[in-house]
């Protein structure tokens, strides 16, 4: 997801995207460790996606570790 698209999300949507991106990166790391991952370029793009989301969250002053509250 592009940074401009992340900026268009509301705070809750940004947190949800960040949580999803982190889960995806975790899954890719697990596949890589077990030798199941064929396309290792996906790890780099997933890392960048997490970094982009964290950057936008910090620019807004959002605590990205905070859980969604209702």
Coordinates of N, CA and C in Angstrom, one line a residue:
X1 N 0.8 -1.2 0.0 CA 0.0 0.0 0.0 C 0.9 1.2 0.0
X2 N 0.5 2.2 -0.8 CA 1.3 3.4 -0.9 C 1.1 4.3 0.3
X3 N 2.1 5.2 0.6 CA 2.0 6.1 1.7 C 0.8 7.0 1.6
X4 N 0.5 7.4 0.4 CA -0.6 8.3 0.2 C -1.9 7.6 0.6
X5 N -2.0 6.3 0.3 CA -3.2 5.5 0.6 C -3.3 5.3 2.1
X6 N -2.1 5.2 2.8 CA -2.1 5.0 4.2 C -2.5 6.3 4.9
X7 N -2.2 7.5 4.3 CA -2.5 8.7 4.9 C -4.0 9.0 4.8
X8 N -4.7 8.4 3.8 CA -6.1 8.5 3.7 C -6.9 7.7 4.7
X9 N -6.3 6.7 5.3 CA -7.0 5.9 6.3 C -7.2 6.6 7.6
X10 N -8.3 6.3 8.3 CA -8.5 6.9 9.6 C -7.5 6.1 10.6
X11 N -7.5 6.6 11.8 CA -6.5 6.0 12.8 C -6.8 4.5 13.0
X12 N -8.0 4.2 13.1 CA -8.4 2.8 13.4 C -8.0 1.9 12.2
X13 N -8.2 2.4 11.0 CA -7.9 1.7 9.8 C -6.4 1.5 9.7
X14 N -5.6 2.5 10.1 CA -4.2 2.5 10.0 C -3.6 1.4 11.0
X15 N -4.2 1.4 12.2 CA -3.8 0.4 13.2 C -4.1 -1.0 12.7
X16 N -5.3 -1.2 12.0 CA -5.6 -2.5 11.5 C -4.7 -2.9 10.4
X17 N -4.4 -2.0 9.5 CA -3.5 -2.3 8.4 C -2.1 -2.7 9.0
X18 N -1.6 -2.0 10.0 CA -0.3 -2.3 10.6 C -0.3 -3.6 11.2
X19 N -1.4 -4.0 11.9 CA -1.5 -5.3 12.5 C -1.5 -6.4 11.5
X20 N -2.2 -6.2 10.4 CA -2.3 -7.2 9.3 C -0.9 -7.3 8.6
X21 N -0.2 -6.2 8.4 CA 1.1 -6.2 7.8 C 2.1 -6.9 8.7
X22 N 2.0 -6.7 10.0 CA 2.9 -7.4 10.9 C 2.7 -8.9 10.9
X23 N 1.4 -9.3 10.8 CA 1.1 -10.8 10.8 C 1.6 -11.4 9.5
X24 N 1.5 -10.6 8.4 CA 2.0 -11.2 7.1 C 3.5 -11.3 7.1
X25 N 4.2 -10.3 7.7 CA 5.6 -10.4 7.8 C 6.1 -11.6 8.7
X26 N 5.4 -11.8 9.8 CA 5.7 -12.9 10.7 C 5.5 -14.2 9.9
X27 N 4.4 -14.4 9.2 CA 4.2 -15.6 8.4 C 5.3 -15.8 7.4
X28 N 5.7 -14.7 6.7 CA 6.8 -14.9 5.7 C 8.1 -15.3 6.4
X29 N 8.4 -14.7 7.5 CA 9.6 -15.1 8.3 C 9.6 -16.5 8.7
X30 N 8.4 -17.0 9.1 CA 8.3 -18.4 9.5 C 8.5 -19.3 8.3
X31 N 7.9 -19.0 7.2 CA 8.1 -19.8 6.0 C 9.5 -19.8 5.5
X32 N 10.2 -18.7 5.7 CA 11.6 -18.6 5.3 C 12.5 -19.5 6.2
X33 N 12.2 -19.4 7.5 CA 12.9 -20.2 8.4 C 12.8 -21.7 8.2
X34 N 11.6 -22.1 7.8 CA 11.3 -23.6 7.5 C 11.7 -24.0 6.1
X35 N 12.1 -23.1 5.3 CA 12.5 -23.4 3.9 C 11.3 -23.5 3.0
X36 N 10.1 -23.1 3.3 CA 9.0 -23.1 2.5 C 8.8 -21.9 1.6
X37 N 9.5 -20.8 1.9 CA 9.3 -19.6 1.1 C 10.1 -19.7 -0.2
X38 N 9.4 -19.5 -1.3 CA 10.1 -19.5 -2.6 C 10.4 -18.1 -3.1
X39 N 9.5 -17.2 -2.8 CA 9.8 -15.8 -3.3 C 10.2 -14.9 -2.1
X40 N 11.5 -14.8 -1.9 CA 12.1 -14.1 -0.7 C 11.9 -12.6 -0.9
X41 N 11.6 -12.1 -2.1 CA 11.4 -10.7 -2.3 C 10.2 -10.2 -1.6
X42 N 9.3 -11.1 -1.3 CA 8.1 -10.7 -0.5 C 8.4 -10.3 0.9
X43 N 9.5 -10.8 1.5 CA 9.9 -10.3 2.8 C 10.3 -8.8 2.8
X44 N 11.0 -8.4 1.8 CA 11.4 -7.0 1.7 C 10.3 -6.1 1.5
X45 N 9.3 -6.5 0.6 CA 8.2 -5.6 0.4 C 7.3 -5.6 1.7
X46 N 7.2 -6.7 2.4 CA 6.4 -6.7 3.6 C 7.1 -5.8 4.7
X47 N 8.4 -5.8 4.8 CA 9.1 -5.0 5.7 C 8.9 -3.5 5.4
X48 N 8.9 -3.2 4.1 CA 8.7 -1.8 3.7 C 7.3 -1.4 4.0
X49 N 6.3 -2.3 3.8 CA 4.9 -1.9 4.1 C 4.7 -1.6 5.6
X50 N 5.4 -2.4 6.5 CA 5.3 -2.2 7.9 C 5.9 -0.8 8.2
X51 N 7.1 -0.6 7.6 CA 7.8 0.7 7.9 C 7.0 1.9 7.4
X52 N 6.4 1.8 6.3 CA 5.5 2.9 5.8 C 4.4 3.2 6.7
X53 N 3.7 2.1 7.2 CA 2.6 2.3 8.1 C 3.1 2.9 9.4
X54 N 4.2 2.5 9.9 CA 4.7 3.0 11.2 C 5.1 4.5 11.0
X55 N 5.7 4.9 9.8 CA 6.0 6.2 9.6 C 4.8 7.1 9.6
X56 N 3.8 6.7 8.9 CA 2.5 7.5 8.9 C 1.9 7.6 10.3
X57 N 1.9 6.5 11.0 CA 1.4 6.6 12.4 C 2.2 7.5 13.2
X58 N 3.5 7.5 13.1 CA 4.3 8.4 14.0 C 4.1 9.9 13.5
X59 N 3.9 10.1 12.2 CA 3.7 11.5 11.8 C 2.4 12.0 12.4
X60 N 1.4 11.2 12.5 CA 0.1 11.6 13.1 C 0.2 11.7 14.6
X61 N 1.2 11.1 15.2 CA 1.3 11.1 16.7 C 0.5 9.9 17.3
X62 N 0.3 8.9 16.5 CA -0.5 7.7 17.0 C 0.5 6.7 17.6
X63 N 0.1 6.1 18.7 CA 0.9 5.0 19.3 C 0.5 3.8 18.6
X64 N 1.4 3.2 17.7 CA 1.1 2.1 16.9 C 0.9 0.8 17.7
X65 N 1.4 0.8 18.9 CA 1.3 -0.4 19.8 C -0.1 -0.5 20.5
X66 N -0.8 0.6 20.5 CA -2.1 0.7 21.3 C -3.1 -0.2 20.6
X67 N -3.9 -0.9 21.4 CA -4.9 -1.7 20.9 C -6.1 -0.9 20.4
X68 N -6.9 -1.4 19.4 CA -8.1 -0.7 19.0 C -9.1 -0.7 20.1
X69 N -9.7 0.5 20.3 CA -10.7 0.6 21.4 C -12.0 0.9 20.7
X70 N -12.8 -0.2 20.6 CA -14.2 -0.1 20.1 C -14.3 0.6 18.8

